[in-house]
Short mmCIF file of C-alpha atoms and ligand atoms in Angstrom, two decimals:
data_model
loop_
_atom_site.label_atom_id
_atom_site.label_comp_id
_atom_site.label_asym_id
_atom_site.label_seq_id
_atom_site.Cartn_x
_atom_site.Cartn_y
_atom_site.Cartn_z
CA UNK A 1 0.06 0.13 -0.08
CA UNK A 2 0.85 3.76 -0.32
CA UNK A 3 1.92 6.05 2.62
CA UNK A 4 -0.89 6.72 5.03
CA UNK A 5 -0.94 10.38 3.91
CA UNK A 6 -2.08 9.14 0.24
CA UNK A 7 -5.29 7.56 1.92
CA UNK A 8 -5.88 10.46 4.45
CA UNK A 9 -5.75 12.89 1.61
CA UNK A 10 -7.99 11.10 -0.78
CA UNK A 11 -10.69 10.77 2.01
CA UNK A 12 -10.54 14.29 2.61
CA UNK A 13 -11.08 14.93 -1.05
CA UNK A 14 -14.01 12.79 -1.29
CA UNK A 15 -15.64 14.31 1.85
CA UNK A 16 -15.14 17.73 0.42
CA UNK A 17 -17.32 16.66 -2.53
CA UNK A 18 -20.29 15.63 -0.47
CA UNK A 19 -22.43 17.78 1.75
CA UNK A 20 -23.37 15.83 4.81
CA UNK A 21 -24.25 12.23 6.02
CA UNK A 22 -22.23 9.24 6.10
CA UNK A 23 -20.01 7.59 3.48
CA UNK A 24 -20.05 3.68 3.69
CA UNK A 25 -17.13 2.06 1.86
CA UNK A 26 -17.56 -1.82 1.90
CA UNK A 27 -14.52 -4.13 1.60
CA UNK A 28 -14.94 -7.57 0.21
CA UNK A 29 -15.48 -10.82 1.93
CA UNK A 30 -13.95 -14.17 1.18
CA UNK A 31 -15.91 -15.84 -1.55
CA UNK A 32 -16.15 -19.72 -1.03
CA UNK A 33 -15.38 -21.85 -4.08
CA UNK A 34 -17.04 -25.07 -2.93
CA UNK A 35 -17.05 -24.82 1.09
CA UNK A 36 -16.25 -21.94 3.36
CA UNK A 37 -12.58 -22.78 4.18
CA UNK A 38 -11.72 -23.18 0.32
CA UNK A 39 -12.28 -19.61 -0.95
CA UNK A 40 -11.39 -18.15 -4.28
CA UNK A 41 -8.21 -15.90 -4.19
CA UNK A 42 -9.23 -13.01 -2.25
CA UNK A 43 -9.62 -9.79 -4.33
CA UNK A 44 -10.35 -6.49 -2.18
CA UNK A 45 -12.75 -4.08 -3.61
CA UNK A 46 -10.91 -1.62 -5.51
CA UNK A 47 -12.63 1.55 -4.19
CA UNK A 48 -11.98 0.18 -0.40
CA UNK A 49 -8.38 -0.30 -1.73
CA UNK A 50 -8.33 3.36 -3.17
CA UNK A 51 -9.63 5.08 0.07
CA UNK A 52 -7.99 2.78 2.65
CA UNK A 53 -5.46 0.61 1.21
CA UNK A 54 -6.36 -2.27 3.40
CA UNK A 55 -5.96 -5.51 1.55
CA UNK A 56 -7.92 -8.15 3.88
CA UNK A 57 -11.54 -9.48 3.85
CA UNK A 58 -14.33 -8.54 6.16
CA UNK A 59 -13.63 -4.66 6.50
CA UNK A 60 -15.75 -1.71 5.96
CA UNK A 61 -14.81 1.96 6.47
CA UNK A 62 -17.28 4.56 7.63
CA UNK A 63 -16.83 8.38 7.11
CA UNK A 64 -19.10 10.48 9.07
CA UNK A 65 -18.83 13.86 7.17
CA UNK A 66 -20.74 16.00 9.74
CA UNK A 67 -18.86 14.66 12.74
CA UNK A 68 -15.50 14.57 10.79
CA UNK A 69 -14.74 10.97 12.07
CA UNK A 70 -13.60 7.75 10.14
CA UNK A 71 -13.96 4.48 11.50
CA UNK A 72 -12.68 1.04 10.28
CA UNK A 73 -15.17 -2.01 11.15
CA UNK A 74 -13.78 -5.38 11.42
CA UNK A 75 -12.94 -8.18 13.83
CA UNK A 76 -10.00 -9.31 15.63
CA UNK A 77 -8.76 -12.89 14.65
CA UNK A 78 -9.47 -15.56 17.15
CA UNK A 79 -6.76 -18.16 18.19
CA UNK A 80 -8.51 -20.57 16.05
CA UNK A 81 -7.85 -18.26 12.94
CA UNK A 82 -4.21 -17.50 14.09
CA UNK A 83 -3.65 -21.41 14.29
CA UNK A 84 -5.10 -21.74 10.76
CA UNK A 85 -3.51 -18.58 8.94
CA UNK A 86 -0.63 -17.80 11.22
CA UNK A 87 -0.13 -14.57 13.12
CA UNK A 88 -1.63 -11.26 11.45
CA UNK A 89 -1.53 -7.53 12.58
CA UNK A 90 -4.27 -6.53 14.87
CA UNK A 91 -7.06 -4.34 13.43
CA UNK A 92 -5.91 -1.38 15.24
CA UNK A 93 -2.56 -1.94 13.60
CA UNK A 94 -3.82 -2.19 10.29
CA UNK A 95 -5.99 0.77 10.73
CA UNK A 96 -3.32 2.99 11.84
CA UNK A 97 -1.37 2.12 8.53
CA UNK A 98 -4.03 4.02 6.67
CA UNK A 99 -4.14 6.74 9.06
CA UNK A 100 -7.46 5.79 11.01
CA UNK A 101 -7.43 5.73 14.90
CA UNK A 102 -10.88 4.48 15.44
CA UNK A 103 -11.81 0.61 14.91
CA UNK A 104 -15.02 -1.08 16.06
CA UNK A 105 -16.27 -4.73 15.67
CA UNK A 106 -17.90 -5.52 12.33
CA UNK A 107 -21.11 -6.58 14.11
CA UNK A 108 -21.67 -3.01 15.32
CA UNK A 109 -21.86 -1.19 11.80
CA UNK A 110 -25.49 -2.29 11.36
CA UNK A 111 -26.44 -0.55 14.63
CA UNK A 112 -24.45 2.64 13.53
CA UNK A 113 -26.29 2.67 10.26
CA UNK A 114 -29.56 2.26 11.73
CA UNK A 115 -28.95 4.92 14.25
CA UNK A 116 -28.12 7.25 11.53
CA UNK A 117 -31.10 6.31 9.34
CA UNK A 118 -33.36 6.80 12.20
CA UNK A 119 -32.08 10.35 12.64
CA UNK A 120 -33.03 11.07 9.05
CA UNK A 121 -29.32 11.13 7.93
CA UNK A 122 -28.12 10.12 4.52
CA UNK A 123 -25.86 7.17 4.13
CA UNK A 124 -24.16 7.11 0.88
CA UNK A 125 -22.95 3.88 -0.35
CA UNK A 126 -21.67 2.62 -3.75
CA UNK A 127 -23.68 0.01 -6.05
CA UNK A 128 -22.52 -3.61 -4.96
CA UNK A 129 -21.39 -6.20 -7.51
CA UNK A 130 -21.08 -8.97 -5.05
CA UNK A 131 -23.92 -10.83 -3.61
CA UNK A 132 -22.34 -10.84 0.04
CA UNK A 133 -22.40 -6.96 0.12
CA UNK A 134 -25.74 -6.77 -1.54
CA UNK A 135 -27.32 -8.89 1.22
CA UNK A 136 -25.57 -6.98 4.10
CA UNK A 137 -26.77 -3.82 2.62
CA UNK A 138 -30.31 -5.01 2.08
CA UNK A 139 -30.56 -6.17 5.54
CA UNK A 140 -28.80 -3.39 7.52
CA UNK A 141 -30.90 -0.66 5.60
CA UNK A 142 -34.02 -2.60 5.06
CA UNK A 143 -33.69 -2.08 1.33
CA UNK A 144 -35.37 -4.84 -0.88
CA UNK A 145 -32.43 -7.01 -2.41
CA UNK A 146 -33.35 -6.16 -5.96
CA UNK A 147 -33.41 -2.44 -5.23
CA UNK A 148 -29.94 -2.11 -3.63
CA UNK A 149 -28.09 -1.10 -6.71
CA UNK A 150 -30.49 1.42 -7.56
CA UNK A 151 -30.46 3.05 -4.05
CA UNK A 152 -26.75 3.58 -4.07
CA UNK A 153 -25.52 7.31 -4.03
CA UNK A 154 -25.27 8.99 -7.20
CA UNK A 155 -23.35 11.76 -5.71
CA UNK A 156 -21.04 9.56 -4.06
CA UNK A 157 -20.50 7.64 -7.42
CA UNK A 158 -19.79 10.98 -9.15
CA UNK A 159 -17.37 11.98 -6.62
CA UNK A 160 -15.62 8.55 -6.60
CA UNK A 161 -15.29 8.75 -10.57
CA UNK A 162 -14.07 12.37 -10.45
CA UNK A 163 -11.10 11.27 -8.03
CA UNK A 164 -10.41 7.64 -9.25
CA UNK A 165 -10.29 8.85 -12.88
CA UNK A 166 -7.37 11.06 -12.36
CA UNK A 167 -4.10 8.72 -11.74
CA UNK A 168 -1.44 10.34 -9.51
CA UNK A 169 2.32 9.96 -10.23
CA UNK A 170 2.74 7.21 -7.62
CA UNK A 171 -0.16 5.23 -9.17
CA UNK A 172 1.41 5.76 -12.76
CA UNK A 173 4.64 4.10 -11.42
CA UNK A 174 2.29 0.94 -10.45
CA UNK A 175 0.58 1.10 -13.79
CA UNK A 176 3.99 0.93 -15.53
CA UNK A 177 4.99 -2.08 -13.41
CA UNK A 178 1.76 -3.84 -14.36
CA UNK A 179 2.34 -3.20 -18.15
CA UNK A 180 5.93 -4.27 -17.99
CA UNK A 181 4.80 -7.66 -16.38
CA UNK A 182 2.28 -7.85 -19.09
CA UNK A 183 4.86 -7.18 -21.61
CA UNK A 184 6.90 -10.31 -20.30
CA UNK A 185 3.69 -12.19 -20.49
CA UNK A 186 3.11 -11.36 -24.33
CA UNK A 187 6.87 -11.91 -25.10
CA UNK A 188 6.65 -15.28 -23.50
CA UNK A 189 3.45 -16.22 -25.69
CA UNK A 190 4.97 -14.87 -28.80
CA UNK A 191 8.22 -16.77 -28.15
CA UNK A 192 6.80 -20.01 -27.03
CA UNK A 193 3.85 -20.38 -29.41
CA UNK A 194 4.32 -23.42 -32.02
CA UNK A 195 2.25 -25.44 -34.19
CA UNK A 196 0.79 -28.60 -32.24
CA UNK A 197 0.62 -26.95 -28.62
CA UNK A 198 -2.85 -26.25 -26.99
CA UNK A 199 -3.67 -22.45 -26.39
CA UNK A 200 -3.98 -23.81 -22.47
CA UNK A 201 -0.23 -24.35 -22.53
CA UNK A 202 0.40 -20.75 -23.50
CA UNK A 203 -2.29 -19.37 -21.34
CA UNK A 204 -0.56 -21.35 -18.20
CA UNK A 205 2.74 -19.71 -19.19
CA UNK A 206 1.32 -16.20 -19.10
CA UNK A 207 -0.62 -16.64 -15.98
CA UNK A 208 2.42 -18.16 -14.32
CA UNK A 209 4.38 -14.98 -15.22
CA UNK A 210 1.76 -12.84 -13.42
CA UNK A 211 1.77 -15.01 -10.58
CA UNK A 212 5.54 -15.09 -10.32
CA UNK A 213 5.77 -11.15 -10.09
CA UNK A 214 3.63 -11.57 -6.91
CA UNK A 215 0.54 -10.68 -8.72
CA UNK A 216 -2.29 -12.25 -10.93
CA UNK A 217 -4.25 -11.97 -13.95
CA UNK A 218 -6.23 -8.51 -14.24
CA UNK A 219 -8.85 -10.77 -15.90
CA UNK A 220 -9.21 -14.02 -17.53
CA UNK A 221 -6.72 -14.39 -20.39
CA UNK A 222 -8.24 -14.25 -23.98
CA UNK A 223 -5.64 -16.30 -25.90
CA UNK A 224 -7.11 -17.92 -28.78
CA UNK A 225 -6.88 -18.88 -32.34
CA UNK A 226 -10.53 -17.73 -32.51
CA UNK A 227 -9.75 -14.04 -32.21
CA UNK A 228 -13.05 -13.29 -33.86
CA UNK A 229 -14.91 -14.11 -30.66
CA UNK A 230 -14.19 -10.92 -28.69
CA UNK A 231 -14.09 -12.48 -25.16
CA UNK A 232 -12.95 -15.96 -25.94
CA UNK A 233 -11.59 -17.61 -22.83
CA UNK A 234 -11.79 -21.15 -24.19
CA UNK A 235 -8.16 -22.61 -24.41
CA UNK A 236 -8.80 -25.96 -25.87
CA UNK A 237 -7.70 -25.54 -29.36
CA UNK A 238 -4.34 -26.94 -30.84
CA UNK A 239 -2.37 -24.18 -32.73
CA UNK A 240 -1.87 -24.88 -36.50
CA UNK A 241 0.42 -23.36 -39.14
CA UNK A 242 -1.45 -20.42 -40.98
CA UNK A 243 -3.50 -19.30 -37.94
CA UNK A 244 -3.39 -16.00 -35.95
CA UNK A 245 -3.13 -16.20 -32.22
CA UNK A 246 -4.96 -13.22 -30.60
CA UNK A 247 -3.72 -12.74 -26.82
CA UNK A 248 -5.57 -10.13 -24.86
CA UNK A 249 -4.42 -10.53 -21.19
CA UNK A 250 -2.54 -8.51 -18.58
CA UNK A 251 -1.12 -8.61 -15.00
CA UNK A 252 -2.46 -7.10 -11.99
CA UNK A 253 0.52 -6.11 -9.77
CA UNK A 254 0.59 -6.86 -5.81
CA UNK A 255 -0.94 -3.34 -5.46
CA UNK A 256 -3.88 -4.42 -7.68
CA UNK A 257 -3.20 -1.99 -10.73
CA UNK A 258 -3.98 -3.71 -14.06
CA UNK A 259 -2.26 -3.98 -17.55
CA UNK A 260 -4.49 -4.80 -20.50
CA UNK A 261 -2.53 -5.31 -23.75
CA UNK A 262 -3.36 -7.22 -26.67
CA UNK A 263 -1.33 -8.57 -29.63
CA UNK A 264 -1.93 -10.80 -32.42
CA UNK A 265 0.64 -12.85 -34.07
CA UNK A 266 0.99 -15.90 -36.66
CA UNK A 267 1.50 -19.34 -35.47
CA UNK A 268 3.86 -19.73 -38.54
CA UNK A 269 6.98 -17.65 -38.08
CA UNK A 270 5.60 -14.75 -40.49
CA UNK A 271 2.14 -13.31 -41.52
CA UNK A 272 0.72 -14.48 -44.81
CA UNK A 273 -0.24 -11.71 -47.50
CA UNK A 274 -3.99 -11.53 -46.16
CA UNK A 275 -2.99 -11.52 -42.62
CA UNK A 276 -0.65 -8.67 -43.22
CA UNK A 277 -3.11 -6.47 -44.84
CA UNK A 278 -5.54 -6.66 -42.16
CA UNK A 279 -2.99 -6.34 -39.52
CA UNK A 280 -1.65 -3.19 -41.15
CA UNK A 281 -4.91 -1.68 -41.14
CA UNK A 282 -5.41 -2.48 -37.49
CA UNK A 283 -1.93 -1.28 -36.66
CA UNK A 284 -2.26 2.11 -38.71
CA UNK A 285 -5.68 2.63 -36.90
CA UNK A 286 -4.05 2.02 -33.40
CA UNK A 287 -1.06 4.15 -33.86
CA UNK A 288 -3.25 7.04 -35.36
CA UNK A 289 -5.52 6.99 -32.48
CA UNK A 290 -2.69 7.24 -29.88
CA UNK A 291 -1.26 10.00 -31.72
CA UNK A 292 -4.48 11.85 -31.31
CA UNK A 293 -4.84 11.57 -27.66
CA UNK A 294 -4.67 14.78 -25.80
CA UNK A 295 -6.68 16.68 -23.18
CA UNK A 296 -9.74 18.14 -24.58
CA UNK A 297 -10.72 15.63 -27.40
CA UNK A 298 -13.42 13.29 -26.61
CA UNK A 299 -12.75 9.74 -26.83
CA UNK A 300 -15.80 9.14 -29.06
CA UNK A 301 -14.11 11.58 -31.67
CA UNK A 302 -11.12 9.28 -31.45
CA UNK A 303 -13.40 6.29 -31.72
CA UNK A 304 -15.01 7.30 -34.90
CA UNK A 305 -11.57 8.29 -36.50
CA UNK A 306 -10.58 4.63 -35.70
CA UNK A 307 -13.83 3.64 -37.47
CA UNK A 308 -13.07 5.85 -40.63
CA UNK A 309 -9.46 4.69 -40.90
CA UNK A 310 -10.76 0.85 -40.64
CA UNK A 311 -13.32 1.65 -43.37
CA UNK A 312 -10.92 3.36 -45.67
CA UNK A 313 -8.47 0.13 -45.24
CA UNK A 314 -11.21 -2.17 -45.92
CA UNK A 315 -12.55 -0.18 -48.88
CA UNK A 316 -8.87 -0.45 -50.26
CA UNK A 317 -9.25 -4.13 -49.94
CA UNK A 318 -12.64 -4.32 -51.63
CA UNK A 319 -14.33 -5.33 -48.41
CA UNK A 320 -16.24 -2.14 -47.99
CA UNK A 321 -17.29 0.34 -50.57
CA UNK A 322 -19.06 3.82 -50.79
CA UNK A 323 -18.62 6.99 -48.96
CA UNK A 324 -16.59 6.62 -45.86
CA UNK A 325 -18.51 9.08 -43.52
CA UNK A 326 -21.68 7.81 -44.76
CA UNK A 327 -20.69 4.42 -43.81
CA UNK A 328 -19.43 5.20 -40.34
CA UNK A 329 -22.52 7.25 -39.61
CA UNK A 330 -24.70 4.43 -40.63
CA UNK A 331 -22.64 1.98 -38.49
CA UNK A 332 -21.50 -0.32 -41.52
CA UNK A 333 -18.03 -0.70 -40.20
CA UNK A 334 -19.36 -2.32 -37.08
CA UNK A 335 -19.52 -5.74 -39.12
CA UNK A 336 -15.79 -5.70 -38.76
CA UNK A 337 -15.33 -3.60 -35.46
CA UNK A 338 -18.19 -4.07 -33.27
CA UNK A 339 -16.64 -2.95 -30.00
CA UNK A 340 -15.59 0.28 -28.58
CA UNK A 341 -12.16 1.75 -29.00
CA UNK A 342 -11.16 1.42 -25.24
CA UNK A 343 -12.02 2.02 -21.59
CA UNK A 344 -10.61 3.56 -18.54
CA UNK A 345 -7.93 1.40 -16.84
CA UNK A 346 -6.77 1.33 -13.06
CA UNK A 347 -7.43 -0.94 -10.26
CA UNK A 348 -10.09 -2.53 -12.22
CA UNK A 349 -9.31 -3.55 -15.73
CA UNK A 350 -12.65 -1.87 -16.66
CA UNK A 351 -11.86 0.93 -14.07
CA UNK A 352 -14.82 1.80 -11.93
CA UNK A 353 -17.37 0.31 -14.41
CA UNK A 354 -19.06 -1.57 -11.37
CA UNK A 355 -20.40 1.97 -10.57
CA UNK A 356 -22.16 2.28 -13.81
CA UNK A 357 -20.53 2.45 -17.31
CA UNK A 358 -22.03 5.69 -18.36
CA UNK A 359 -21.04 7.50 -14.99
CA UNK A 360 -17.40 6.53 -15.85
CA UNK A 361 -17.44 6.80 -19.74
CA UNK A 362 -20.13 9.56 -20.41
CA UNK A 363 -20.92 11.52 -17.37
CA UNK A 364 -23.34 14.24 -17.78
CA UNK A 365 -21.55 15.25 -21.04
CA UNK A 366 -22.65 12.83 -23.66
CA UNK A 367 -25.48 10.56 -24.51
CA UNK A 368 -24.73 6.88 -25.15
CA UNK A 369 -25.70 5.79 -28.70
CA UNK A 370 -27.68 2.70 -29.27
CA UNK A 371 -26.22 1.90 -32.55
CA UNK A 372 -24.59 -1.60 -32.96
CA UNK A 373 -21.08 -1.14 -32.22
CA UNK A 374 -21.25 2.49 -30.91
CA UNK A 375 -23.35 1.56 -28.10
CA UNK A 376 -20.39 -0.73 -26.93
CA UNK A 377 -18.07 2.38 -26.67
CA UNK A 378 -17.42 2.38 -22.96
CA UNK A 379 -15.38 5.70 -22.78
CA UNK A 380 -16.67 8.56 -24.87
CA UNK A 381 -16.21 11.71 -22.88
CA UNK A 382 -13.47 14.54 -22.85
CA UNK A 383 -9.95 13.19 -21.93
CA UNK A 384 -8.24 14.83 -19.18
CA UNK A 385 -4.74 14.72 -17.76
CA UNK A 386 -4.30 11.84 -15.53
CA UNK A 387 -6.61 9.46 -17.43
CA UNK A 388 -5.38 6.14 -18.32
CA UNK A 389 -7.24 4.33 -20.92
CA UNK A 390 -6.91 1.40 -23.42
CA UNK A 391 -6.77 1.93 -27.26
CA UNK A 392 -7.81 -1.17 -28.86
CA UNK A 393 -9.12 -1.32 -32.12
CA UNK A 394 -9.73 -4.60 -34.07
CA UNK A 395 -11.01 -6.11 -37.12
CA UNK A 396 -12.96 -9.35 -37.00
CA UNK A 397 -14.69 -11.84 -39.50
CA UNK A 398 -17.46 -13.14 -37.28
CA UNK A 399 -19.28 -15.79 -39.65
CA UNK A 400 -22.61 -15.84 -37.78
CA UNK A 401 -22.84 -11.84 -37.98
CA UNK A 402 -21.54 -11.78 -41.73
CA UNK A 403 -24.36 -14.40 -42.58
CA UNK A 404 -27.16 -12.63 -40.50
CA UNK A 405 -26.38 -9.10 -42.02
CA UNK A 406 -25.96 -10.55 -45.49
CA UNK A 407 -29.38 -12.34 -45.08
CA UNK A 408 -30.80 -9.02 -44.05
CA UNK A 409 -28.99 -7.09 -46.98
CA UNK A 410 -27.87 -4.72 -43.98
CA UNK A 411 -25.66 -1.75 -45.32
CA UNK A 412 -25.65 -3.63 -48.60
CA UNK A 413 -24.49 -0.12 -50.09
CA UNK A 414 -21.03 -0.10 -47.88
CA UNK A 415 -20.33 -3.78 -47.85
CA UNK A 416 -19.18 -6.20 -50.65
CA UNK A 417 -20.36 -9.35 -49.12
CA UNK A 418 -19.12 -11.43 -51.80
CA UNK A 419 -15.58 -10.53 -51.09
CA UNK A 420 -16.26 -10.63 -47.19
CA UNK A 421 -17.42 -14.23 -47.50
CA UNK A 422 -13.88 -15.17 -48.75
CA UNK A 423 -12.47 -14.00 -45.24
CA UNK A 424 -15.11 -15.93 -43.16
CA UNK A 425 -12.34 -18.29 -41.72
CA UNK A 426 -9.85 -15.23 -41.13
CA UNK A 427 -10.52 -14.87 -37.30
CA UNK A 428 -9.56 -11.60 -35.97
CA UNK A 429 -6.92 -9.17 -35.20
CA UNK A 430 -6.80 -6.59 -32.11
CA UNK A 431 -3.90 -4.47 -31.01
CA UNK A 432 -4.10 -2.72 -27.58
CA UNK A 433 -1.87 -0.43 -25.72
CA UNK A 434 -2.29 1.38 -22.29
CA UNK A 435 -2.07 5.15 -22.52
CA UNK A 436 -1.77 8.10 -20.04
CA UNK A 437 -3.18 11.45 -20.75
CA UNK A 438 -0.57 14.02 -19.95
CA UNK A 439 -1.00 17.79 -20.03
CA UNK A 440 1.02 17.83 -23.22
CA UNK A 441 -0.66 14.87 -25.00
CA UNK A 442 0.00 11.34 -24.01
CA UNK A 443 2.30 8.54 -22.85
CA UNK A 444 2.12 5.07 -23.71
CA UNK A 445 2.94 2.98 -20.42
CA UNK A 446 5.46 0.44 -20.26
CA UNK A 447 8.36 -0.59 -22.35
CA UNK A 448 7.46 -0.90 -25.83
CA UNK A 449 6.14 -4.40 -26.88
CA UNK A 450 6.55 -5.80 -30.45
CA UNK A 451 3.80 -4.30 -32.51
CA UNK A 452 4.73 -3.68 -36.23
CA UNK A 453 4.69 -6.57 -38.50
CA UNK A 454 8.57 -6.66 -38.64
CA UNK A 455 8.79 -6.73 -34.64
CA UNK A 456 6.24 -9.18 -34.30
CA UNK A 457 7.78 -11.63 -36.96
CA UNK A 458 11.26 -11.07 -35.47
CA UNK A 459 10.01 -11.94 -31.91
CA UNK A 460 8.32 -15.15 -33.39
CA UNK A 461 11.72 -15.92 -34.86
CA UNK A 462 13.74 -15.18 -31.65
N1 LIG B 501 -9.12 -6.69 -22.49
C1 LIG B 501 -10.26 -7.27 -21.80
C2 LIG B 501 -11.41 -6.18 -21.92
O1 LIG B 501 -11.21 -5.02 -22.24
O2 LIG B 501 -12.48 -6.51 -21.37
#
């Protein structure tokens, strides 16, 4: 964790954005895999980590804005726990590390909240994404379980988004570490891939690197010869000559900051001509989008520029036709690029999206589109210095989508279906980097990871 002053300052800045009442920040609990003592690897809630830094289960923080007090709720370990898991710092010791002097048993939290609610005070809480916390909030605050999310505090969500969106220099250092571990994972995948091995073998190698760095995966690895499926977690295919491997994976550091990088490389040592042509369009798009990043531009503009570059490239190959601007406005490019250009990145791989995607990516500034493709743009708003985001354009040939659109004669004026059908077994290409918005423009995080055709082929031959 960072120095306690980081957390004290963050809590002060949070309180300053809310008028009155209590702020409840729930930590996570152990989550059993199949019986209580066999839990999934513990992952603390990222917002609890942001404001308190304490990385152990069964904690909650309560900030009383009017009384100017902060309390950590949690339980001391019993001797039975210590026999099971070894000696641990006391709750008071842990609380002091984050600059909090008041600790109270977890069981007393409900009484505190009820007392406040009975006095007509507001208890601000964030929307829970885990069932355990949703149940607790429902019980403590007499809210029907299905209404807990909608009763979360919009003003607290907005305050958290405004703070967490701007990464401090000490956070950027952690994010660079995450990307550099992620880089090692990608280099290993590129070097160790060969015809005849299972995707699972590569997936095991990359996960091992994240674990060996005292971290873990930031999200389940996408490592597949079927890159046309956007979130493909199946690792049972055998690599064959002529295929592409799409690897979208990242490390989470021991401080829980995430890397999220995608590279696509050939199973054979070199790309074939068709692969090179598609790869080059995606590469040119990614590079141009990164170049465009600066404070003041909306990410929606950058996304639409990506759509234009992809459309131009596909027109040059005879896969699309017609006026580029009209095709993009109509959403025809989304047959090949059906997702958004990127998202915020931080302690969560899709940073803060548990609070509601639109709070994070649109705010009060923009309305989300309902058009296929554009509706999946998670980050659209104006970029500010301190944002860290992903840039991840792609081109995919999704046979089921191609067939459906062709049957419906959808965007017939912009898509050359006869030619597209010749690519139906191509799979997909995505290229992704992680970028910090700076006062002067932008900075790509981490050491360079092979990306040009020449660099990727050189890595495959290393
Ligand atoms: N890279 C995984 C995701 O953005 O969901």
